[in-house]
mmCIF file of C-alpha atoms and ligand atoms in Angstrom:
data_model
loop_
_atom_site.group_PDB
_atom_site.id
_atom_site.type_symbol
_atom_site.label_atom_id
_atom_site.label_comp_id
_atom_site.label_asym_id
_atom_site.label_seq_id
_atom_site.Cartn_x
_atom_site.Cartn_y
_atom_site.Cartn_z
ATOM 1 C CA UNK K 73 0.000 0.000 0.000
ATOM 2 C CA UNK K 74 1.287 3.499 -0.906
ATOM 3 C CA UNK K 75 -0.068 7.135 -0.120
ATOM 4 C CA UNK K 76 0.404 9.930 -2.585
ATOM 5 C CA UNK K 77 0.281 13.119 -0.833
ATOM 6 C CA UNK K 78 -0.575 16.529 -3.102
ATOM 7 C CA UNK K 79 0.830 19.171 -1.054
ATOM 8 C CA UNK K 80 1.270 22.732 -2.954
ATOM 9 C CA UNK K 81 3.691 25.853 -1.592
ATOM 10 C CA UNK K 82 1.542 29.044 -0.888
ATOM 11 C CA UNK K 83 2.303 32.489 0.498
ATOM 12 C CA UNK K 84 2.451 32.628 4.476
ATOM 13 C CA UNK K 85 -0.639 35.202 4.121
ATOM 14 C CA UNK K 86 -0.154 35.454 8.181
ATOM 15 C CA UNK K 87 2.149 37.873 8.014
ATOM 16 C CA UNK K 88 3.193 40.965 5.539
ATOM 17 C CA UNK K 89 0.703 40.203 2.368
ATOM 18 C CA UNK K 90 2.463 41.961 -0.527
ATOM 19 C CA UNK K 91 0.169 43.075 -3.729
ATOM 20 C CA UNK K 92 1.110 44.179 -6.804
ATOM 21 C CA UNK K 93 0.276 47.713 -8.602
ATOM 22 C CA UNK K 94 -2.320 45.157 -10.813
ATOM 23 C CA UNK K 95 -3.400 43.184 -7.449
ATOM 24 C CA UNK K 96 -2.353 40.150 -8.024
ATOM 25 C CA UNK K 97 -0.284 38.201 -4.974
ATOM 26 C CA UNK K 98 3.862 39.423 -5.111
ATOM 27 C CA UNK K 99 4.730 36.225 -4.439
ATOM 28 C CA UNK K 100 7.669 36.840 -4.858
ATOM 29 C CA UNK K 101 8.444 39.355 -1.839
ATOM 30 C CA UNK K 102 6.264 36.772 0.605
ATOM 31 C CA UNK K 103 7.742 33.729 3.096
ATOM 32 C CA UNK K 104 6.300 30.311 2.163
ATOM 33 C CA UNK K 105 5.063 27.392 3.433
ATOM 34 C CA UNK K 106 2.972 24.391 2.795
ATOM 35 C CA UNK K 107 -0.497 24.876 2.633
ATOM 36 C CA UNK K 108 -2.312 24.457 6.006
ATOM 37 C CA UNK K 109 -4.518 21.599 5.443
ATOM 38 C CA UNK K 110 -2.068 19.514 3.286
ATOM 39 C CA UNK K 111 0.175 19.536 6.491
ATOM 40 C CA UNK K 112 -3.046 17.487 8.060
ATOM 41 C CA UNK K 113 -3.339 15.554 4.970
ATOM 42 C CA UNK K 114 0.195 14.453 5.087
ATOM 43 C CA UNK K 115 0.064 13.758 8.801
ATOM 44 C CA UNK K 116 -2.834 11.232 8.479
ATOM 45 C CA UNK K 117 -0.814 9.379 5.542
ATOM 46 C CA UNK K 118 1.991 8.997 8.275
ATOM 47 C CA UNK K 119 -0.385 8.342 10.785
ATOM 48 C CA UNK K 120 -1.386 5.206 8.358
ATOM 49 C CA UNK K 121 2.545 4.522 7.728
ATOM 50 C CA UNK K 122 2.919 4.649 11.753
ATOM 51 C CA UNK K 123 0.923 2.297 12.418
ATOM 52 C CA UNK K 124 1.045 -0.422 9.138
ATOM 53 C CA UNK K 125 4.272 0.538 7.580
ATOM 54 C CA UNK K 126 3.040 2.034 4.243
ATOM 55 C CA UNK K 127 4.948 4.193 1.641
ATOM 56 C CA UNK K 128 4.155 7.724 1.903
ATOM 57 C CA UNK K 129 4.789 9.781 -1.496
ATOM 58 C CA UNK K 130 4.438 13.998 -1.909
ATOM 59 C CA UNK K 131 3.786 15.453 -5.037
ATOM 60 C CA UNK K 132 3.679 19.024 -5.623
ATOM 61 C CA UNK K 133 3.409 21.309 -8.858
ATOM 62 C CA UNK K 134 5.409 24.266 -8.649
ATOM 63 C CA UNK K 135 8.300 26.395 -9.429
ATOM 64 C CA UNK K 136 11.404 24.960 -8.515
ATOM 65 C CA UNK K 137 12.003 26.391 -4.928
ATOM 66 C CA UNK K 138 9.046 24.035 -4.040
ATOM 67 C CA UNK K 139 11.891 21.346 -3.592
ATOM 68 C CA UNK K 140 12.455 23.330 -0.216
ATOM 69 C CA UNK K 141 8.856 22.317 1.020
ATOM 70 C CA UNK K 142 9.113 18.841 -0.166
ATOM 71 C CA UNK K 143 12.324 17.757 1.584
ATOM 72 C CA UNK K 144 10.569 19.134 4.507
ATOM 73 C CA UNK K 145 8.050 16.372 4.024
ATOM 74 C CA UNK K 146 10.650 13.840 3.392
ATOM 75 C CA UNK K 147 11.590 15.283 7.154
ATOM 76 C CA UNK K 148 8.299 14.807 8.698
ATOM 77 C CA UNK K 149 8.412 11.594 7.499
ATOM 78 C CA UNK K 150 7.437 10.640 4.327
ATOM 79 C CA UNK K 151 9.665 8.315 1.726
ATOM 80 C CA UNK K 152 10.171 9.416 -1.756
ATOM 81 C CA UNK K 153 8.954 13.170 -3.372
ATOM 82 C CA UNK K 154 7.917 14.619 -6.583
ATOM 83 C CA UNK K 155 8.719 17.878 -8.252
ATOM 84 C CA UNK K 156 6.041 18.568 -11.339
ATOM 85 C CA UNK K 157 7.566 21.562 -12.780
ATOM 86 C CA UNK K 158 8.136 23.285 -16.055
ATOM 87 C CA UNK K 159 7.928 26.440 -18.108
ATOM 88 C CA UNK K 160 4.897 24.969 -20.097
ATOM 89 C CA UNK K 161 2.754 24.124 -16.682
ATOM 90 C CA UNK K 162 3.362 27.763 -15.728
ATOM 91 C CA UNK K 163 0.301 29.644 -15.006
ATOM 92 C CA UNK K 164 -2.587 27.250 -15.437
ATOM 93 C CA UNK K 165 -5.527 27.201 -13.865
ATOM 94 C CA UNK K 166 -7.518 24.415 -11.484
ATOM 95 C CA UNK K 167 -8.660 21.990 -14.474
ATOM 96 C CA UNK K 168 -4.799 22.241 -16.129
ATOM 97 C CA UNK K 169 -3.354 21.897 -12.306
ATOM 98 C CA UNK K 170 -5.494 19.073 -11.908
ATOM 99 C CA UNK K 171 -4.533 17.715 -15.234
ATOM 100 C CA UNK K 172 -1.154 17.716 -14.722
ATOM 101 C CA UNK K 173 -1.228 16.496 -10.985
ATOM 102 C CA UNK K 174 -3.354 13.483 -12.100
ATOM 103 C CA UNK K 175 -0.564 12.906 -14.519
ATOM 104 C CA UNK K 176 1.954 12.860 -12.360
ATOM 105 C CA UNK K 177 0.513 10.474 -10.080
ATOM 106 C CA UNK K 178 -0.991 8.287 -12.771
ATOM 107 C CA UNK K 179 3.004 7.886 -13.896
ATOM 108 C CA UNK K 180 3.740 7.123 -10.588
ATOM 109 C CA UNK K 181 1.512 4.407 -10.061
ATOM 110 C CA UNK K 182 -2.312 3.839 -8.002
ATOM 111 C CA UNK K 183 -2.794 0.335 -7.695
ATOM 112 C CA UNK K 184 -5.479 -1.226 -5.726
ATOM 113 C CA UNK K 185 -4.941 -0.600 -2.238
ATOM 114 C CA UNK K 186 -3.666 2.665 -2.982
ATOM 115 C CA UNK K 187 -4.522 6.101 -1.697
ATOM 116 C CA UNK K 188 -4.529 9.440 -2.547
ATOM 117 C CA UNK K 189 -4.885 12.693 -0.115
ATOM 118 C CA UNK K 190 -4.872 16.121 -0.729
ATOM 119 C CA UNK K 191 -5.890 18.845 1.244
ATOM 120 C CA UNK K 192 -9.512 20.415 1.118
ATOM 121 C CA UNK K 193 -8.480 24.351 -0.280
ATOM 122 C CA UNK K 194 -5.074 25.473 -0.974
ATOM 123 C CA UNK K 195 -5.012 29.542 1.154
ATOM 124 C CA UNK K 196 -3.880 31.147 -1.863
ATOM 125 C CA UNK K 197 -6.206 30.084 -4.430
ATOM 126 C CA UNK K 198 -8.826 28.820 -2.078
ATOM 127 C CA UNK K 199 -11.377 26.844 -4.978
ATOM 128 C CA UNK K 200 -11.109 23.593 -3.337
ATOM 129 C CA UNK K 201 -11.479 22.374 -6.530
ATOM 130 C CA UNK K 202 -8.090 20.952 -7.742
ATOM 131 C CA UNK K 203 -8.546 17.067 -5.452
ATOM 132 C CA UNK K 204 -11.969 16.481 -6.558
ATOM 133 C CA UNK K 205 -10.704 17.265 -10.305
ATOM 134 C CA UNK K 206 -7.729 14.704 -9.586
ATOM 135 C CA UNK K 207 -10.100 12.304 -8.667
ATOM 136 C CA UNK K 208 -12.322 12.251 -11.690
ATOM 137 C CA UNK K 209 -9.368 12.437 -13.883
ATOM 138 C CA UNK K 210 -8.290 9.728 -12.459
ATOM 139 C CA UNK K 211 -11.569 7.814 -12.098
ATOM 140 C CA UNK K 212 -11.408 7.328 -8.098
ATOM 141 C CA UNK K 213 -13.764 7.419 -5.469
ATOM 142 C CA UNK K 214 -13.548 11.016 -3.606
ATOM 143 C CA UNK K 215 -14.461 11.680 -0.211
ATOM 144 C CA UNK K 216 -14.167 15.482 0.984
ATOM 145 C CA UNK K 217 -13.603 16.851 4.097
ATOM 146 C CA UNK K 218 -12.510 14.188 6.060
ATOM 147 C CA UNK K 219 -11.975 14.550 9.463
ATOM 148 C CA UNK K 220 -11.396 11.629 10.633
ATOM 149 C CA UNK K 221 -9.935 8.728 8.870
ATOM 150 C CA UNK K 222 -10.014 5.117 9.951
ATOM 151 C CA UNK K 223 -8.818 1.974 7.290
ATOM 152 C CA UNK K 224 -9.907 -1.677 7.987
ATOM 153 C CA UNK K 225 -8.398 -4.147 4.843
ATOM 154 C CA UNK K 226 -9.263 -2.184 1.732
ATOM 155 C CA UNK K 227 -11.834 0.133 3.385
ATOM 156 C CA UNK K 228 -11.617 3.154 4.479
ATOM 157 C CA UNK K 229 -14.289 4.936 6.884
ATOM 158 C CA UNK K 230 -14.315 8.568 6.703
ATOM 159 C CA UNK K 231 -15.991 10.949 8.893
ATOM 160 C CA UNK K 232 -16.769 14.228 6.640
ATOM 161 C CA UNK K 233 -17.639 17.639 8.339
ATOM 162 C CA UNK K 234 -20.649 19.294 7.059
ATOM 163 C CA UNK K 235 -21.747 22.893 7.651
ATOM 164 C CA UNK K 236 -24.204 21.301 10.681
ATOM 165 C CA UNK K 237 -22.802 17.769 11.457
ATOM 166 C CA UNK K 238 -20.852 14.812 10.176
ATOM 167 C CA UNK K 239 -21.541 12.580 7.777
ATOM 168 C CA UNK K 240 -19.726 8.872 7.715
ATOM 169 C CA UNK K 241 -18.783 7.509 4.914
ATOM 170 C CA UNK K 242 -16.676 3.950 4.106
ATOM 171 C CA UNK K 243 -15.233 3.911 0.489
ATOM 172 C CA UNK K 244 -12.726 1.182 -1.005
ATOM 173 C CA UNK K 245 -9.395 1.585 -2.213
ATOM 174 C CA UNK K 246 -8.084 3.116 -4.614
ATOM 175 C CA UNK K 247 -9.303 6.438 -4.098
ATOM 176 C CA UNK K 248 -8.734 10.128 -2.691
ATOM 177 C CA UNK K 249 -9.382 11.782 0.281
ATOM 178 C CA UNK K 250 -9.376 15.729 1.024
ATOM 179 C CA UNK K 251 -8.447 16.663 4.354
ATOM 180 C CA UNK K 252 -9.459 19.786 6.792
ATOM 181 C CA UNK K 253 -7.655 20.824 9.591
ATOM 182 C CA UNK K 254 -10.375 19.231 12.453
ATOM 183 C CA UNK K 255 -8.615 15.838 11.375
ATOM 184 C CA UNK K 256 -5.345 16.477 13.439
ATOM 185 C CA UNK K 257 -2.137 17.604 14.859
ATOM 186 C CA UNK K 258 0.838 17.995 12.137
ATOM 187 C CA UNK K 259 3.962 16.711 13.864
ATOM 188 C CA UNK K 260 7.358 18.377 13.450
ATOM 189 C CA UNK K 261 10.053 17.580 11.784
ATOM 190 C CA UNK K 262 12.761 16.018 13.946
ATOM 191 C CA UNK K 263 16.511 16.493 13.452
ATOM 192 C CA UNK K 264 17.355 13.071 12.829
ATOM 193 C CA UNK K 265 14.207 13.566 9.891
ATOM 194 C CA UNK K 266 16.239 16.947 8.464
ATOM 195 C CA UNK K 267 19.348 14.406 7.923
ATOM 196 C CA UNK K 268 17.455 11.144 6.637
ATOM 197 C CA UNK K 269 15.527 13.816 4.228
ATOM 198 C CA UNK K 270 18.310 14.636 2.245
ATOM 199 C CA UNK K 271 19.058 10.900 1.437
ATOM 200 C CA UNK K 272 15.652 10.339 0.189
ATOM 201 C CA UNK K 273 14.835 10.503 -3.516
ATOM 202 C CA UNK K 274 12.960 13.612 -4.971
ATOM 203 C CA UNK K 275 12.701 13.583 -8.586
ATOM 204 C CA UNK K 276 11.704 15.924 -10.899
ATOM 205 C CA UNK K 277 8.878 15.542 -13.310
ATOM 206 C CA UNK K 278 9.086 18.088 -16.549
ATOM 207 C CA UNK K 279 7.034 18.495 -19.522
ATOM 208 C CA UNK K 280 8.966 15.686 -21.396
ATOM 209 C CA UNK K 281 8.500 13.079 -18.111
ATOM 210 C CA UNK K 282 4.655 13.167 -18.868
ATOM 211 C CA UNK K 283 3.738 14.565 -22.357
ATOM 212 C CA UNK K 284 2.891 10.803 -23.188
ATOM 213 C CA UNK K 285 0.683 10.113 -20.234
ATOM 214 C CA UNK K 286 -2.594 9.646 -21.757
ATOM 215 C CA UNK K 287 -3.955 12.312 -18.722
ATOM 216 C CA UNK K 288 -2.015 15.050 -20.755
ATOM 217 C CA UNK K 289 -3.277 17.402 -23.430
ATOM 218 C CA UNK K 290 -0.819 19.773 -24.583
ATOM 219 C CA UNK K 291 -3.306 22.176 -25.495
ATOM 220 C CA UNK K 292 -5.325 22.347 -22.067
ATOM 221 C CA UNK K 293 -2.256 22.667 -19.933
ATOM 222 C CA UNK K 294 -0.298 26.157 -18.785
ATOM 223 C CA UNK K 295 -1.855 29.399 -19.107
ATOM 224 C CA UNK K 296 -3.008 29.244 -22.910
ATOM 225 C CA UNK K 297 -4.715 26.204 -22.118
ATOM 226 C CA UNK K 298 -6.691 27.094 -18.694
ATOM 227 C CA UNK K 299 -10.782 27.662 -19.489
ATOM 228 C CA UNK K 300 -10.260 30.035 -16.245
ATOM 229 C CA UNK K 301 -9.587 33.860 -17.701
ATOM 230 C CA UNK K 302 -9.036 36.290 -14.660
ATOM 231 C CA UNK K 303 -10.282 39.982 -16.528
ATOM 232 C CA UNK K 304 -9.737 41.781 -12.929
ATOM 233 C CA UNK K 305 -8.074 41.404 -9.442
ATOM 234 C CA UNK K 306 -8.531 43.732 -6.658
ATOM 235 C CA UNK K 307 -8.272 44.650 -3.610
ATOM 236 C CA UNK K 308 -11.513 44.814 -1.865
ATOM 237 C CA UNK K 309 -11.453 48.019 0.353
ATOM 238 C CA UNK K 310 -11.229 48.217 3.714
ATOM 239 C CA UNK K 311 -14.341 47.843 6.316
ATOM 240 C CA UNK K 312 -14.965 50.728 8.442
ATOM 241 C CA UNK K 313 -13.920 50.191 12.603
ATOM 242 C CA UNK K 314 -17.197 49.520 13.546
ATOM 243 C CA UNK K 315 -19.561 50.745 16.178
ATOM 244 C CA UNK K 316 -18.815 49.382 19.778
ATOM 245 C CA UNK K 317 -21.831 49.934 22.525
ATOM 246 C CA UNK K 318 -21.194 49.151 26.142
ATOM 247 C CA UNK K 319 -23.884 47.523 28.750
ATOM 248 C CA UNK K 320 -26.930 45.478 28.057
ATOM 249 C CA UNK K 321 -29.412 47.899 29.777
ATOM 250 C CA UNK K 322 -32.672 49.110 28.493
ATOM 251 C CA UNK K 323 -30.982 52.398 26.408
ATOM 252 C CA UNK K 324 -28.358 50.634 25.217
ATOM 253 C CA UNK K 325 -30.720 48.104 23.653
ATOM 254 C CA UNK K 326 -32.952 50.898 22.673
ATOM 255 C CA UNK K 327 -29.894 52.554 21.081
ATOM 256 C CA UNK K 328 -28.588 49.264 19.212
ATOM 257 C CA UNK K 329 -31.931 48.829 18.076
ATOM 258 C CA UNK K 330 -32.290 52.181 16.339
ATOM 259 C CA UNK K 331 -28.659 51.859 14.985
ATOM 260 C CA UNK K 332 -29.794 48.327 13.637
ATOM 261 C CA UNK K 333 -33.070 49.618 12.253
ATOM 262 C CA UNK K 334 -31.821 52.982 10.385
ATOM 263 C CA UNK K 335 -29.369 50.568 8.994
ATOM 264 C CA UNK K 336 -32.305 48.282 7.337
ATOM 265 C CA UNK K 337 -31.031 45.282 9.078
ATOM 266 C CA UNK K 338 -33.672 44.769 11.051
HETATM 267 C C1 FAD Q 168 -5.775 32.022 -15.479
HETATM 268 C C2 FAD Q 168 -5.108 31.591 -14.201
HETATM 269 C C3 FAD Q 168 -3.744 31.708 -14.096
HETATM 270 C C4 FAD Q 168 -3.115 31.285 -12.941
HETATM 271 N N1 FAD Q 168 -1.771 31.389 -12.842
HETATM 272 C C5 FAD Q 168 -1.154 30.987 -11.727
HETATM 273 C C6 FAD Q 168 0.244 31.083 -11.596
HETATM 274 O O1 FAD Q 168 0.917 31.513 -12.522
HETATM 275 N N2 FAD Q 168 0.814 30.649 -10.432
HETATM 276 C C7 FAD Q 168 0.052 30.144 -9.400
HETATM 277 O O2 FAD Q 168 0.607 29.763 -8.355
HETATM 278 N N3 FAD Q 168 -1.264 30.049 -9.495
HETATM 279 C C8 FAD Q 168 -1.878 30.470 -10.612
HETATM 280 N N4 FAD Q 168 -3.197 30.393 -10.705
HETATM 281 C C9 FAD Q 168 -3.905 29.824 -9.619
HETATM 282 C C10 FAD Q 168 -3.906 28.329 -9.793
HETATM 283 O O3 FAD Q 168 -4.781 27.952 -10.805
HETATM 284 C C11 FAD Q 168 -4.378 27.677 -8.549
HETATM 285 O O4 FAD Q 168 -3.617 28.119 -7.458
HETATM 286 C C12 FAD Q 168 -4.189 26.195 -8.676
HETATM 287 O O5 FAD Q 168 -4.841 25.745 -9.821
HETATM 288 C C13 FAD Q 168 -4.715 25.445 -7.508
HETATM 289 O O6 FAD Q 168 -6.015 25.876 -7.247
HETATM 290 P P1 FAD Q 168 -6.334 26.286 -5.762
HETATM 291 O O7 FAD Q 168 -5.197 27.091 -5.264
HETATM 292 O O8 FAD Q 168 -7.682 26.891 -5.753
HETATM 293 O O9 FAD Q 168 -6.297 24.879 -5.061
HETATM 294 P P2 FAD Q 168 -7.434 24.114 -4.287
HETATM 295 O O10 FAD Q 168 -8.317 23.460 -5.265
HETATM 296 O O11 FAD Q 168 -8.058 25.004 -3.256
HETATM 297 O O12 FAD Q 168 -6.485 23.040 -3.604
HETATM 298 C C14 FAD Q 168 -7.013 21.843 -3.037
HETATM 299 C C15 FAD Q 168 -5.890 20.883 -2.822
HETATM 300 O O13 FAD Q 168 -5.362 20.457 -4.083
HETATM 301 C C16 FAD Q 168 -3.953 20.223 -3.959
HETATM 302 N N5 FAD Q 168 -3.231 21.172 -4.826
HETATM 303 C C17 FAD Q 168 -3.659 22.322 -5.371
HETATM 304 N N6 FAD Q 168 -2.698 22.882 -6.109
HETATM 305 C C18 FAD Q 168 -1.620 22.080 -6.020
HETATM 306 C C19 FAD Q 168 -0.296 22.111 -6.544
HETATM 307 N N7 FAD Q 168 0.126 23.091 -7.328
HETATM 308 N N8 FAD Q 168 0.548 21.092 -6.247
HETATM 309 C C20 FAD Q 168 0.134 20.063 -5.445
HETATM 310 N N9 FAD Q 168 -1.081 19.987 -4.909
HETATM 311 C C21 FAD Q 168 -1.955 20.974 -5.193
HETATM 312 C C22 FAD Q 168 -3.601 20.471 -2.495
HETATM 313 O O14 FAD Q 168 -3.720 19.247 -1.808
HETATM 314 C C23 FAD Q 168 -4.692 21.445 -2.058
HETATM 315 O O15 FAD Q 168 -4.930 21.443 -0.673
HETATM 316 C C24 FAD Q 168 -3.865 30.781 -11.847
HETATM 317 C C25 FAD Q 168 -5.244 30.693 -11.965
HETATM 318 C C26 FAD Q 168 -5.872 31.094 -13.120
HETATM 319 C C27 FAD Q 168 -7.370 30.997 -13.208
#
């Protein structure tokens, strides 16, 4: 059994949040790190690896700095990594990332008791979008927003979150799980991890490694190929400081009432 982990790089939006002159993200200028919920995604594939003694495999599209991020999940824990990058990927959109990310772990291999996690929404783009896509591309079960994951033989029972409750789910292997934060803990890397990492392999997947996988279209990859067109990105302005009222007695109320009434809210 193997677990193929899609973990993408985004911009630490928790501090500084630099936008350029056309508002689009300066990337650039802003720290990194791995999106938020595909740390939790990753740490339930070694949670499974803990405990049976799987193979845990991270894949990532991205520029070539994302190398950094994925030897930091070869520290946590996991065995081998991917790199998917190249000029002609640059700049697509969910259904081309999605594409190409099925791609790369269709070359890599799902066999049957195989699984595939990603995390629920990457904090930069934030569609959510990109595992489901994966999944249909590559014709696998989905379950979404797991938060709790427990495998017996070649089932899998999943707890999903729903806006007012939980839902439980048991799907077979192969197939691909998106993850939310509620399902755990990320560990930390250790030191003796940070050492082992840089012995593990991490190879790099270019245009040429999958232009024959039959998941790839040349003309519905990169940014010429994306159905997405952005025509504007902005800024949305600021929201006023608010209105603070003290007390809960009869003129306060009275007050907050009028306030809420001139206001059309109520
Ligand atoms: C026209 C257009 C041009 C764009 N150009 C760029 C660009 O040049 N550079 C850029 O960074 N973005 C670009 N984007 C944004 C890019 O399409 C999305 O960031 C990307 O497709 C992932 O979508 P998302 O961030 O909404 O991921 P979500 O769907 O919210 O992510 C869900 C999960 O999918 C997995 N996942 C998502 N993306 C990746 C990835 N790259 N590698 C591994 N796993 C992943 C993760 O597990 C993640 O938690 C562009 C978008 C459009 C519409």
């Amino acid at each position: 059994m193997k677990i193929i982990v899609s973990i993408k790089q985004v911009p630490d939006t928790s501090g500084k949040v630099a936008v350029n002159p056309d508002g689009t993200l300066n990337r650039a200028s802003m720290q990194t790190i791995t999106n938020p919920d595909d740390m939790n995604a990753l740490e339930a594939a070694l949670k499974v690896k803990d405990a049976t003694g799987c193979k845990v495999i991270v894949v990532t599209m991205g520029p070539a700095p994302a190398a950094g991020m994925l030897r930091e999940a070869l520290a946590m824990g996991a065995d081998e990594a991917y790199l998917v990058s190249a000029r002609e990927f640059g700049g697509s959109d969910t259904y081309a990332t999605s594409q190409i990310l099925a791609a790369a772990i269709n070359t890599i291999g799902v066999e049957k008791d195989d699984v595939v996690m990603c995390g629920r929404q990457a904090i930069d783009g934030d569609t959510a979008q990109v595992g489901p896509q994966i999944a249909e591309k590559l014709h696998l079960p989905q379950v979404t927003y797991a938060a709790d994951i427990q495998k017996d033989g070649d089932t899998i029972t999943v707890k999903r979150m729903l806006e007012d409750g939980y839902m439980t789910i048991k799907v077979q292997t192969p197939c691909l799980i998106t993850c939310i934060k509620e399902l755990n803990e990320p560990r930390y890397m250790s030191v003796g991890g940070v050492f082992e990492a840089y012995s593990k392999p991490l190879t790099t997947f270019d245009y040429n490694s999958l232009k024959d996988d039959p998941l790839i279209d040349a003309t519905t990859i990169g940014l010429k190929g994306s159905p997405t067109n952005i025509f504007k990105s902005f800024t949305p302005p600021q929201k006023g400081a608010g209105q603070m009222l003290e007390g809960a007695d009869k003129a306060t109320c009275e007050k907050l009432a009028g306030i809420l009434v001139s206001k059309h809210i109520i």
